[in-house]
Each structure stands twice: as C-alpha cells, then as structure tokens.
Coordinates of C-alpha atoms in Angstrom, one line a residue:
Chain A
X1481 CA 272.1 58.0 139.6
X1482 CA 274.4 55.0 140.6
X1483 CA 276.6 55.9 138.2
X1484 CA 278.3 52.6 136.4
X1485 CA 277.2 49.1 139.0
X1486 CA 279.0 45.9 138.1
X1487 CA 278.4 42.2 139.6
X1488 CA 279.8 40.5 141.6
X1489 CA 282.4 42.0 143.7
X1490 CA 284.6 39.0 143.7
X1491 CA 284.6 35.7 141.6
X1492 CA 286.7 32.6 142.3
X1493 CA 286.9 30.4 139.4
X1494 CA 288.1 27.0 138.3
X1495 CA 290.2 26.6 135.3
X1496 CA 288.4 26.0 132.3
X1497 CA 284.9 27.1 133.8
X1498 CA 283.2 30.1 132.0
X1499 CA 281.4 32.9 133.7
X1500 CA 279.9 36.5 132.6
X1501 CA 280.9 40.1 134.5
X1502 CA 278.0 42.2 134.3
X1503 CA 278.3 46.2 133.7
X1504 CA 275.4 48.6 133.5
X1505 CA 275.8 52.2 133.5
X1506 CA 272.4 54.8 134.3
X1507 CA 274.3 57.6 132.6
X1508 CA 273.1 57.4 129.0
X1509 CA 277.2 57.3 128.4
X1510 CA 277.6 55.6 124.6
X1511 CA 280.6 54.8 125.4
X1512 CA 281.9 51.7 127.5
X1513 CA 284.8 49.8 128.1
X1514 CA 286.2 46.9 129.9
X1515 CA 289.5 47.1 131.6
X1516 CA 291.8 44.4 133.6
X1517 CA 294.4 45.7 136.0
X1518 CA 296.8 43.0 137.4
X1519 CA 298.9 43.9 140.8
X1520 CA 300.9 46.7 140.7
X1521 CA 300.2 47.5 137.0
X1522 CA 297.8 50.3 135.2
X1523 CA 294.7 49.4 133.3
X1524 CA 295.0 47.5 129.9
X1525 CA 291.8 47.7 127.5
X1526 CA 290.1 44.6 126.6
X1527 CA 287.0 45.6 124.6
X1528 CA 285.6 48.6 124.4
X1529 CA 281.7 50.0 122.8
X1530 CA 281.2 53.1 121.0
X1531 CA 277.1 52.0 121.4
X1532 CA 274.6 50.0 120.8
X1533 CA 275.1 46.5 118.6
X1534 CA 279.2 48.2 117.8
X1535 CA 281.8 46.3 120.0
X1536 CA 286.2 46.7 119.3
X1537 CA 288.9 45.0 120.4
X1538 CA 291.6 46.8 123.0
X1539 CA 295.0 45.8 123.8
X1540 CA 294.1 42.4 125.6
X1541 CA 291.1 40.8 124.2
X1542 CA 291.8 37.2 123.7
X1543 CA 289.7 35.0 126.0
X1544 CA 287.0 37.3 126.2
X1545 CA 283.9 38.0 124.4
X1546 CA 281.7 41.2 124.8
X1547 CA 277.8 42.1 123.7
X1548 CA 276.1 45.1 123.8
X1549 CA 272.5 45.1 123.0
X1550 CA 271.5 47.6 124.8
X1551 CA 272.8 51.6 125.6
X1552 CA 273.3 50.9 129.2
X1553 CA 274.9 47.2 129.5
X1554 CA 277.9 45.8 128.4
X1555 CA 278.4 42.0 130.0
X1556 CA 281.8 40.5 129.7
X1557 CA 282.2 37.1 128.6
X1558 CA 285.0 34.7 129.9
X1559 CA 285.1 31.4 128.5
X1560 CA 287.3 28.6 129.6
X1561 CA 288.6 30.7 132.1
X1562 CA 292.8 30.5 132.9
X1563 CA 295.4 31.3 135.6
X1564 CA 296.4 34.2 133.3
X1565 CA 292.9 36.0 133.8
X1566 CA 293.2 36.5 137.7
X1567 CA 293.2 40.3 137.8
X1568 CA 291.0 42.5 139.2
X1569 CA 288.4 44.1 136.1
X1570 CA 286.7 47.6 135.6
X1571 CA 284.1 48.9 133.4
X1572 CA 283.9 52.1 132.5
X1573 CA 281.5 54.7 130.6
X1574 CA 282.0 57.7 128.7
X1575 CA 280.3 60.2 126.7
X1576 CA 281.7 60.8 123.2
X1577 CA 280.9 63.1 120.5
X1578 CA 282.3 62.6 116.7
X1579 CA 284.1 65.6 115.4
X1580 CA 285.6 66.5 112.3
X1581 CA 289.0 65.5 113.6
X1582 CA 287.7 62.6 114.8
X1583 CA 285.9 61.1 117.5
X1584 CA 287.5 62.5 120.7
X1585 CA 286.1 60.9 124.1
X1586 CA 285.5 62.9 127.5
X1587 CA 286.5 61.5 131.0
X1588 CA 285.4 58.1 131.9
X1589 CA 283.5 56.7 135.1
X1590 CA 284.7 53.5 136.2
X1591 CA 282.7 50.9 138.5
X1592 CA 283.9 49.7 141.8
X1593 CA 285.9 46.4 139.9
X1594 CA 285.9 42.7 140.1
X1595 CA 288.3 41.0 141.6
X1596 CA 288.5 37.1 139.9
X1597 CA 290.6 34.7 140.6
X1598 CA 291.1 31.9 138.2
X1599 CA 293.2 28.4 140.5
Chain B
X211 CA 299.3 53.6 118.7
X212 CA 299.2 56.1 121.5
X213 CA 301.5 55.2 125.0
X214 CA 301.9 56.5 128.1
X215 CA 305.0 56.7 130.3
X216 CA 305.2 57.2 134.1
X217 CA 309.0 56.9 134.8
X218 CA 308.4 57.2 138.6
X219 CA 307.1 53.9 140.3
X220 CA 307.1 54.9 144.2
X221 CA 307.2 58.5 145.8
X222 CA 306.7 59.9 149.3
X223 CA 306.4 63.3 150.2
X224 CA 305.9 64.7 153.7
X225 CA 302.5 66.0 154.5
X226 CA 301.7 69.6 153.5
X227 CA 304.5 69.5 151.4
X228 CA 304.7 69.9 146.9
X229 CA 305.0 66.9 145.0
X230 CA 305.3 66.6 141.1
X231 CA 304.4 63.3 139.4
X232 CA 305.6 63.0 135.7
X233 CA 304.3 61.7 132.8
X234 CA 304.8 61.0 129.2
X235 CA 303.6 60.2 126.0
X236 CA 303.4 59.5 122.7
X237 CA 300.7 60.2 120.0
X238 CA 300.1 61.7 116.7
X239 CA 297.3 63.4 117.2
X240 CA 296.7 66.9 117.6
X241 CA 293.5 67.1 119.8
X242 CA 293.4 64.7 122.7
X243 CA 292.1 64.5 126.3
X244 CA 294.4 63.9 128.7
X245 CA 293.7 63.0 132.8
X246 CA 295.4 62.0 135.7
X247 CA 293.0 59.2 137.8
X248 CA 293.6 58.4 141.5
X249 CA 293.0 55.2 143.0
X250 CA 292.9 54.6 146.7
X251 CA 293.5 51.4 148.4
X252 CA 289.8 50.9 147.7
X253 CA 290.5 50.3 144.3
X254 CA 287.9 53.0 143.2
X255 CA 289.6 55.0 140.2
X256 CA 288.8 58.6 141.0
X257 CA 289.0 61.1 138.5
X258 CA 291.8 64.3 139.9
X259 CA 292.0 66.5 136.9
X260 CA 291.5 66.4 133.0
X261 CA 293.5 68.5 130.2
X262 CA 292.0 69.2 126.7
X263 CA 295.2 69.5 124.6
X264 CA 293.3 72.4 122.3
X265 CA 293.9 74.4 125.2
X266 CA 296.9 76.1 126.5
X267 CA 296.1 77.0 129.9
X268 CA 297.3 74.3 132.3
X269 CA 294.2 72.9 134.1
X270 CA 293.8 73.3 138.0
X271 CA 292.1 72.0 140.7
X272 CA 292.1 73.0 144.0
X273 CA 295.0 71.4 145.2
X274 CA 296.1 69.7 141.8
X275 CA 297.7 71.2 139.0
X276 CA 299.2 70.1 135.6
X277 CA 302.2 71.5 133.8
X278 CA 301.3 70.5 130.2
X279 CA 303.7 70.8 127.7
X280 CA 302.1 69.8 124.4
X281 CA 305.2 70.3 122.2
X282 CA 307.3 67.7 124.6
X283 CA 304.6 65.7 125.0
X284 CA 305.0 66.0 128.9
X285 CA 301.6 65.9 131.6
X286 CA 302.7 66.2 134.8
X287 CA 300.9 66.3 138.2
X288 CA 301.4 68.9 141.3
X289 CA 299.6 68.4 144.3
X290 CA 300.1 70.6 146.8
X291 CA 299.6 70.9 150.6
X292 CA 299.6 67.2 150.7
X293 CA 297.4 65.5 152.9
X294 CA 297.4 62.1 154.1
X295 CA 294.5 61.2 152.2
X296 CA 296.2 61.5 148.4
X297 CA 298.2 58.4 149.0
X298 CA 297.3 56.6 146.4
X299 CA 297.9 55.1 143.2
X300 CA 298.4 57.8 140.4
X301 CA 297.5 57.2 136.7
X302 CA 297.9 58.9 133.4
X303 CA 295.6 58.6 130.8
X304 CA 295.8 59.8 127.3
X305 CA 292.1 59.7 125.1
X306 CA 291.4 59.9 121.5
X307 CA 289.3 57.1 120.9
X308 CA 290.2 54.3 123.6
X309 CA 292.1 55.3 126.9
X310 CA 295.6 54.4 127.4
X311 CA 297.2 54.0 131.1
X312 CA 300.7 54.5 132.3
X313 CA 301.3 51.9 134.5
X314 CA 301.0 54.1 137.6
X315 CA 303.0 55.6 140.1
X316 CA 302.8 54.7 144.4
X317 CA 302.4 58.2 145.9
X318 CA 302.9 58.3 149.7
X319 CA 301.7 61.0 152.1
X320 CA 303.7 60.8 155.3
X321 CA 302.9 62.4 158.7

C-alpha cells in the first residue's frame, strides 16, 4: 500500500493564479482531510470528508474549494491564489465508525505535504 | 469547539535522559481519541502514541508513555532513554469528529 500520495512536492505560484493539490489515499479510509501548517505553527483544518460526495468546512477554509467524487481522492482547490496561502499542506485519511455517542474518528495518516509558495 | 494547548514551545534534554511534554485541552465530550504525532525535519507527521479516553490505563509504547488525566483534561508525553533521533516537532491532537493541533512543541535530543 502507499498509504496517502499527494502531488506535487512543491508549487511556486503567482498571485492571483489558481492551481489544484491532488490527494489519494489506497487505504479504503472514509475519512480525509486537508491541513495547512505555516512555520513554526501546528496544523489548522481546512476541509475535511467524511466520504464520498460529503465535504465540511474546518477552521481555515476560505480560498479553497474541495471535491470528493470518489472514496480515495480528495483534490484541493486554490483559486486566485494569495501571499497568505504560502504554507506548507497535508492530507490526511482516517477510518471512522458512527457510534451512538457520536461519530468518533481513529488515528489519521498524513502524506508527505506540499510546500507552496504564493510571491 | 474542542482546543488544544501545548504551553511548552522549545525543550532539550540530554540523550538517554526522561523528558515530559505537556499538553492541554478543552472539550465537552466524553469519548474522544487523543494522540501525540512526531514530525521530523522531514516534515513527515509520524504517529508516537494514541489514547482512547474510555479507557483508564495510560497508553505506552516502547519508549513513550502518556500520563492522562481525563478529569484535568491533561495528555502528557514521556519519552524515555532519549535518543538523538526523537528530536523533533511534537504535536497533540484531540479527535471527535475533526482533529485539532496544539501548536507544537521543539524537542531537542542532545549528545
């Protein structure tokens, strides 16, 4: 398995141009997300899937745009990119079940990241 | 909403020696995942250790061990017989249905 891929490694954008990071995961997970981390901070949610045709907003998702039409992708949409988006983004996958209590997630798999830069 | 507090930005510890990273937070739920993630200077978030808050026992792994204290709402990390290789970035994460970070704390290992 190669766990969860993403593409490309490294992006440099202009400002205003627009550009998709793509995610897939070989896991089956239901469960994906998209994270930025900026220097010397933790991760901050942007969107996040709980499968198939179901996408939610995190903590910072304006500027972006996610689609998931499919269990194992989950592309991430930038569109008129800005300085403020330089950061460095992960996806991840998990696998969820639904309780009673409520829907309670397991550990997540992250990819290797992309690092964009937005000048 | 759920946070996560790591009051400790930078830490060093001498090699084979204990260190305890601390960590916070804040929810109002009653069963929860939490996990403490690594991440090297690759950048690769690494999974050390995860706690299911159902459960009492603290979790362990090898090396790494939590203290979880579910009343005070307190997750903290020991790693022990440090090696040079667990410098890193450290992260606390708290699950229900997203994942919340602490913002991390700068563990060096020093020969």
């Amino acid at each position: 398995n190669a766990g969860v891929t993403q593409t490309p490694k490294f992006r440099i954008l202009k400002i205003g141009q627009s550009m998709t990071l793509q995610c897939t995961q070989d896991m089956n997970h239901n469960y994906m997300y998209w994270y930025r981390q900026d220097p010397g901070m933790g991760l901050k949610l942007i969107y996040y899937s709980v499968g198939a045709g179901i996408t939610d907003k995190g903590e910072v998702p304006n500027g972006y745009n996610v689609s998931r039409s499919t269990t194992e992708d989950f592309p991430l949409r930038l569109e008129l990119a800005a300085p403020s988006q330089t950061s460095v983004y992960f996806c991840a996958s998990s696998y969820s079940v639904r309780r009673q209590t409520g829907s309670q997630s397991y550990e997540q798999y992250f990819g290797p990241g992309t690092r964009l830069t937005v000048t | 909403a759920q946070t996560v507090t790591q009051s400790q930005p930078e830490m060093s510890v001498q090699e084979a020696e204990t260190v305890t990273l601390s960590c916070t937070y804040d929810t109002s739920e009653n069963n929860y995942y939490l996990f403490w993630y690594k991440q090297p200077p690759s950048r690769q978030m690494i999974l050390v250790i995860r706690q299911e808050a159902y459960k009492q026992q603290n979790a362990t792994e090898n090396r790494f061990s939590v203290n979880f204290q579910k009343a005070a709402k307190s997750f903290s990390l020991k790693i022990s017989d440090s090696q040079l290789g667990d410098t890193a970035m450290y992260f606390c994460a708290f699950i229900y249905n997203d994942m919340r970070f602490g913002a991390g704390t700068r563990l060096t290992v020093k020969p």
